[in-house]
Coordinates of C-alpha atoms in Angstrom, one line a residue:
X1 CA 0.0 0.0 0.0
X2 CA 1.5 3.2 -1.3
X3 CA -0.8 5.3 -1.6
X4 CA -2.9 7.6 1.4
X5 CA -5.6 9.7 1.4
X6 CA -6.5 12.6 2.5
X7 CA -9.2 11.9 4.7
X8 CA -7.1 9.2 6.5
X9 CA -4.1 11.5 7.3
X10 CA -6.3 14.1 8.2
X11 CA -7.8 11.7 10.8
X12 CA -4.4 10.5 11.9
X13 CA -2.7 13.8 12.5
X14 CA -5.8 15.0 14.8
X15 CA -5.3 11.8 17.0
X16 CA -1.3 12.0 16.5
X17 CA -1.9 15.5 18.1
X18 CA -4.5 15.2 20.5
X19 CA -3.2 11.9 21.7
X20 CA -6.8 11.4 22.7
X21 CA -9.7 10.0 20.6
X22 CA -12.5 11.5 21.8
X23 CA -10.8 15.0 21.7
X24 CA -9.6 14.8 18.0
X25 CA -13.2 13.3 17.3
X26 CA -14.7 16.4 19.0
X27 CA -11.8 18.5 16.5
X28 CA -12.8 16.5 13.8
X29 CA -16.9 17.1 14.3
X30 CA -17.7 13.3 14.0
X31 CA -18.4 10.6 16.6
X32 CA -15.2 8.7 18.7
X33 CA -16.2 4.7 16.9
X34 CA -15.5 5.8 13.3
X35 CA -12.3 7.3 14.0
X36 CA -11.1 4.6 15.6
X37 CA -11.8 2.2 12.8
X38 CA -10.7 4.4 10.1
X39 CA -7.3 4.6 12.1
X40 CA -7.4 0.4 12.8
X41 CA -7.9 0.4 9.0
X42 CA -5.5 2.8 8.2
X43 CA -2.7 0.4 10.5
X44 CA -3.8 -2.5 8.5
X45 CA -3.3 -1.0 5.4
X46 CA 0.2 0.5 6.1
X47 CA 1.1 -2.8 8.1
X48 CA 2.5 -0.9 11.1
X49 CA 1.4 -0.1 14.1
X50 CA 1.0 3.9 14.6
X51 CA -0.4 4.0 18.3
X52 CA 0.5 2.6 21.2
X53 CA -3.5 2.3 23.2
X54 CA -3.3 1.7 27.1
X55 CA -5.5 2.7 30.0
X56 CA -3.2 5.5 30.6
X57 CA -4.0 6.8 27.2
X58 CA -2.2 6.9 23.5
X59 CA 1.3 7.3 22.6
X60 CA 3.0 7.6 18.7
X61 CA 5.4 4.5 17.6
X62 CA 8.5 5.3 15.6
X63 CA 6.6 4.9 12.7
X64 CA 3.2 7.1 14.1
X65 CA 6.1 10.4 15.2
X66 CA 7.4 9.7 10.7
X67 CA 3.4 9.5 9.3
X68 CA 3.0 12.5 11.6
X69 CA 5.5 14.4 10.5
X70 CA 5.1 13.2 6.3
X71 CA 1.4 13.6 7.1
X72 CA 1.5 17.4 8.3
X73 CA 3.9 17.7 4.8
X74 CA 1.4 16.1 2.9
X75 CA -1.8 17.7 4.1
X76 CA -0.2 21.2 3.7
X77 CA 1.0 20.8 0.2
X78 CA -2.4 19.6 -0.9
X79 CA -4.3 22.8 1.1
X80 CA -1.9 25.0 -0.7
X81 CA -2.4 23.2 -4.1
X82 CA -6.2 24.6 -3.7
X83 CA -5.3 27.8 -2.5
X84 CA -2.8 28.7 -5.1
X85 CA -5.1 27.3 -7.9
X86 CA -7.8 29.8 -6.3
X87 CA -5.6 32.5 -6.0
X88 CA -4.3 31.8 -10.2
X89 CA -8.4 31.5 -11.2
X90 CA -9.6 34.9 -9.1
X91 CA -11.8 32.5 -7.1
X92 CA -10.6 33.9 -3.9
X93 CA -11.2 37.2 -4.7
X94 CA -13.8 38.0 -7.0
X95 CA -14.0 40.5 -9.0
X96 CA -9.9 41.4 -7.9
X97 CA -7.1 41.1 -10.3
X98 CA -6.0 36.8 -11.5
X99 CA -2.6 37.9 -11.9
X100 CA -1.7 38.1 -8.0
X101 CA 1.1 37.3 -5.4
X102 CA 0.7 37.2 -1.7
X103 CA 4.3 38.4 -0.3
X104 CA 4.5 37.1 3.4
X105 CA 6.4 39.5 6.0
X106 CA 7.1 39.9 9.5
X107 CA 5.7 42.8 10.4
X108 CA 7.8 46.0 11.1
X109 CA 11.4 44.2 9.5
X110 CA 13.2 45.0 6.9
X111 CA 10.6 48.2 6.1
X112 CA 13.2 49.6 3.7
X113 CA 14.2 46.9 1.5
X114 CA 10.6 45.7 1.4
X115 CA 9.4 49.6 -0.2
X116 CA 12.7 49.3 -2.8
X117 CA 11.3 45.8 -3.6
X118 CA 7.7 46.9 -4.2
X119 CA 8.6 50.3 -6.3
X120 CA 11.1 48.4 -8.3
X121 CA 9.0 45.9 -9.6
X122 CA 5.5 47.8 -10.0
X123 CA 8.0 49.4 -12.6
X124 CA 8.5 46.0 -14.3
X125 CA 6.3 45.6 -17.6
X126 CA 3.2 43.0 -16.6
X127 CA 4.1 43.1 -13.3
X128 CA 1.4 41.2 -10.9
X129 CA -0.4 42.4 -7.8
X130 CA 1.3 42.3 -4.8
X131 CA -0.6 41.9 -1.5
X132 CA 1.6 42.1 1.4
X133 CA 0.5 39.8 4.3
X134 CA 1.6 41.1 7.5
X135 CA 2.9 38.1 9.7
X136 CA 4.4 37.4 13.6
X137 CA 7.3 36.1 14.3
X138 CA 8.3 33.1 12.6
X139 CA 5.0 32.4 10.9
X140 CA 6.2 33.2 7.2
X141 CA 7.5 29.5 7.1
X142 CA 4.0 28.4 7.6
X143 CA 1.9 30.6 5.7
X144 CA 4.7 28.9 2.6
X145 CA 4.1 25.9 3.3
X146 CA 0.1 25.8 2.9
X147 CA -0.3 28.4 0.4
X148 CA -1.7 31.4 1.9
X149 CA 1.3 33.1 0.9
X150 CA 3.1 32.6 -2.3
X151 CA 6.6 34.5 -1.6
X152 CA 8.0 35.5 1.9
X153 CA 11.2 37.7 3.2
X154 CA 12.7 35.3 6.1
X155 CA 15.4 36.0 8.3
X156 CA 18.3 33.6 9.1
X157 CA 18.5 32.2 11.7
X158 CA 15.0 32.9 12.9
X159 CA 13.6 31.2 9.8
X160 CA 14.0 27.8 8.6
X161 CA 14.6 27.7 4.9
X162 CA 14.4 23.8 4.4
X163 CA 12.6 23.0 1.2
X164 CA 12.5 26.0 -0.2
X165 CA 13.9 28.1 -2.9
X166 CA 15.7 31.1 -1.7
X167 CA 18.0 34.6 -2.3
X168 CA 20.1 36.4 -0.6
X169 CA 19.3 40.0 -0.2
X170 CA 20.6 41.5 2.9
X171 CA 22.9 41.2 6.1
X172 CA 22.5 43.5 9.0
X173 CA 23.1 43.6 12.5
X174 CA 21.1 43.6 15.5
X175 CA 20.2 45.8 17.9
X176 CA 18.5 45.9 21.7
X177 CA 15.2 48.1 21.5
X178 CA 15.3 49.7 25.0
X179 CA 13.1 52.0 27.4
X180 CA 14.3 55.7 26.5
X181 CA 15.0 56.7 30.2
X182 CA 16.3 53.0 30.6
X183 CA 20.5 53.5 32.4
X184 CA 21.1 51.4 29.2
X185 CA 20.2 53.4 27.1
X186 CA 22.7 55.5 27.2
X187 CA 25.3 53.0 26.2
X188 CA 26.8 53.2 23.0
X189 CA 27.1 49.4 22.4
X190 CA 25.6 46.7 24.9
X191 CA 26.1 42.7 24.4
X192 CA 23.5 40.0 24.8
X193 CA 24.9 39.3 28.0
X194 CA 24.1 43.1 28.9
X195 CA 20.4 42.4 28.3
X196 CA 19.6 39.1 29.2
X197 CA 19.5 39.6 32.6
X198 CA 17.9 43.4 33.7
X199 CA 16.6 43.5 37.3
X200 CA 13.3 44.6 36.0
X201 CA 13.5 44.5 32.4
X202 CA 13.5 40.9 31.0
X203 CA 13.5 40.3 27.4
X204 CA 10.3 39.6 25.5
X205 CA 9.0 36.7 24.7
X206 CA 7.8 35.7 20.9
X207 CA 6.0 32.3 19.8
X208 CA 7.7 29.9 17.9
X209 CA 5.7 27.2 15.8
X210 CA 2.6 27.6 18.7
X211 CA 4.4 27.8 21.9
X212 CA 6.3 30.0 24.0
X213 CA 10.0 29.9 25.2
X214 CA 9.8 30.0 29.0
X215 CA 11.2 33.1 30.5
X216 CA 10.0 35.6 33.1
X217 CA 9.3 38.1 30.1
X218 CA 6.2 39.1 28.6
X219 CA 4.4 36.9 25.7
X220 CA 4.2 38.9 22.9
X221 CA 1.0 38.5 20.5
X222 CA 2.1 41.8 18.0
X223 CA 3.9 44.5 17.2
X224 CA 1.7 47.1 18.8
X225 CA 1.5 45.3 22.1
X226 CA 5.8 45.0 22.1
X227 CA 6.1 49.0 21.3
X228 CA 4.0 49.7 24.4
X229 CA 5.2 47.3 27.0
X230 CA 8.9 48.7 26.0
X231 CA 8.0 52.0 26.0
X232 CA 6.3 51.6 29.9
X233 CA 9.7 50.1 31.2
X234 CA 8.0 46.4 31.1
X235 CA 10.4 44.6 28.2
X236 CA 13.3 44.9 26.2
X237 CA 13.2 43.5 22.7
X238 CA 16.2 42.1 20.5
X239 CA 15.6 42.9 16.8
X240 CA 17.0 43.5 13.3
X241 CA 19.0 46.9 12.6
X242 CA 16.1 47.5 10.4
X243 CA 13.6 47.2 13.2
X244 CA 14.7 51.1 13.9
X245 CA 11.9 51.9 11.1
X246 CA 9.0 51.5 13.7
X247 CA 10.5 52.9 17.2
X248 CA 8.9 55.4 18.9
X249 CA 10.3 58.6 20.6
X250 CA 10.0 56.7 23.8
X251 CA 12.5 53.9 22.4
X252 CA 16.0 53.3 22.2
X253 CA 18.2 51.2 20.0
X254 CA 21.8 50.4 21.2
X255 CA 24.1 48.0 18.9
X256 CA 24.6 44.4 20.1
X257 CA 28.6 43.9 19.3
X258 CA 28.1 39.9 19.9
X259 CA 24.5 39.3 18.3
X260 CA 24.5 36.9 15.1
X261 CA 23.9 38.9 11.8
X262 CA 20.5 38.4 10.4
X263 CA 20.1 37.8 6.6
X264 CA 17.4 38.6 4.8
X265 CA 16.5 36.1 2.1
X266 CA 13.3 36.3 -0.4
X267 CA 11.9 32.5 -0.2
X268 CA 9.4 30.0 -3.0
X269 CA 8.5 27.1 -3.2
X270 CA 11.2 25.1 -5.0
X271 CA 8.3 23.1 -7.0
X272 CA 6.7 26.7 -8.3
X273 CA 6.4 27.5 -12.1
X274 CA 4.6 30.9 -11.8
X275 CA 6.0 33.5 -14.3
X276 CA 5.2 36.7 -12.0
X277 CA 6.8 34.9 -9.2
X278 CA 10.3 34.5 -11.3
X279 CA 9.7 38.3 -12.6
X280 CA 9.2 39.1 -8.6
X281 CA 12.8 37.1 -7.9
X282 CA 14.4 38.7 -10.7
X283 CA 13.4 42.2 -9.7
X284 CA 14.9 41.4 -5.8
X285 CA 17.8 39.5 -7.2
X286 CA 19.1 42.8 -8.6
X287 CA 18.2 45.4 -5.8

């Protein structure tokens, strides 16, 4: 048996996830006995065991924690098939323009390069519609991945490029984004040592793929909510040189001498064929 479909992994990864049946049937809007015969099925048909059932509750096999993983893969690629077919028909926004990108970003970074990237190509002959899409931190990967976004800026080493196409187009420092009236503040340069550790000030917190890093800091759900808390003296935050676009008067930015550069790379699908997405690369390759 080679061959899965949709329905069945869609099934699975609830379960895999839940690691309860009557919650992913609940997730899943059906009823607990036909899930668990379409995953007994599913086992016999792969021939290998995916769960481990005990009073105590479910665990993944080996071979459960790989179908999870593939399956995720698998269902993300097909929900992006449909989305990106929409997208080329109009179908997801009627009466808009067909010829259309969606260019993923995380809010607030590279501001400058992103308005260079946008004039340039509006300039190009046939150029398509861009809709820029506005994102948190790390959530361009994602957004890829199942299509709501055809093209994305990511930032190394925050963002994982695995599996896609990619291009270089900037390296900057970083910088600590500090209370105005902060003793800090006044420094000229600070380390990451220097603001790690504030009596008073710890460093924000950002999700990554759902959760949160622990930490005594804030969680931080935007951009709006981080300006705020930093300006009150609640947070410091440690950002791209370019994150100097959005601070406010009661901000601070001080150079961190020891913080990793961050490169700023435009990122595709390595599988994409769409001729305003190469006219888009083109047009960044040679900013």
């Amino acid at each position: 048996m080679d061959t899965l479909e949709t329905r069945e992994l869609r099934y699975f990864v609830a379960v895999a996830e839940e690691l309860h049946f009557g919650r992913a049937a609940e997730r899943l809007g059906m009823a607990q006995p036909p899930l668990s015969r379409a995953i007994q099925q599913l086992e016999r048909r792969i021939g290998v065991p995916l769960l481990e059932r005990n009073r105590r509750g479910v665990r993944l096999t080996g071979a459960g924690e790989v179908l999870l993983h593939e399956g995720r893969a698998a269902l993300d690629a097909t929900t992006a098939a449909a989305r990106r077919t929409r997208r080329a028909g109009g179908a997801d926004s009627p009466g808009g323009p067909r010829n259309r990108l969606v260019l993923a970003v995380k809010a607030a970074a590279s501001h400058e390069l992103l308005q260079k990237l946008l004039d340039a190509y509006a300039a190009e002959p046939d150029a398509a519609e861009i809709e820029v899409l506005p994102c948190g931190m790390c959530e361009q990967e994602g957004m890829l991945r199942d299509g709501r976004a055809d093209v994305a800026l990511m930032h190394a080493p925050f963002n994982s490029l695995a599996g896609f196409d990619s291009e270089e187009l900037m390296t900057e420092g970083q910088i600590a984004i500090l209370p105005a009236g902060h003793p800090l503040a006044a420094r000229r340069t600070l380390s990451l040592a220097d603001v790690s550790d504030v009596p008073g000030l710890p460093l924000a917190r950002w999700p990554r793929h759902g959760t949160y890093p622990p930490g005594p800091g804030p969680e931080i759900h935007n951009q709006t909510q981080l300006a705020q808390l930093i300006a009150l003296g609640r947070t410091v935050a440690v950002f791209p040189d370019s994150a100097r676009a959005w601070l406010w008067a009661e901000h601070t930015a001080v150079p961190l001498t020891d913080a990793p550069p961050v490169v700023t790379h435009i990122a595709w699908p390595a599988h994409s064929r769409s001729l305003a997405l190469a006219g888009l690369i083109r047009t960044a390759a040679q900013l």
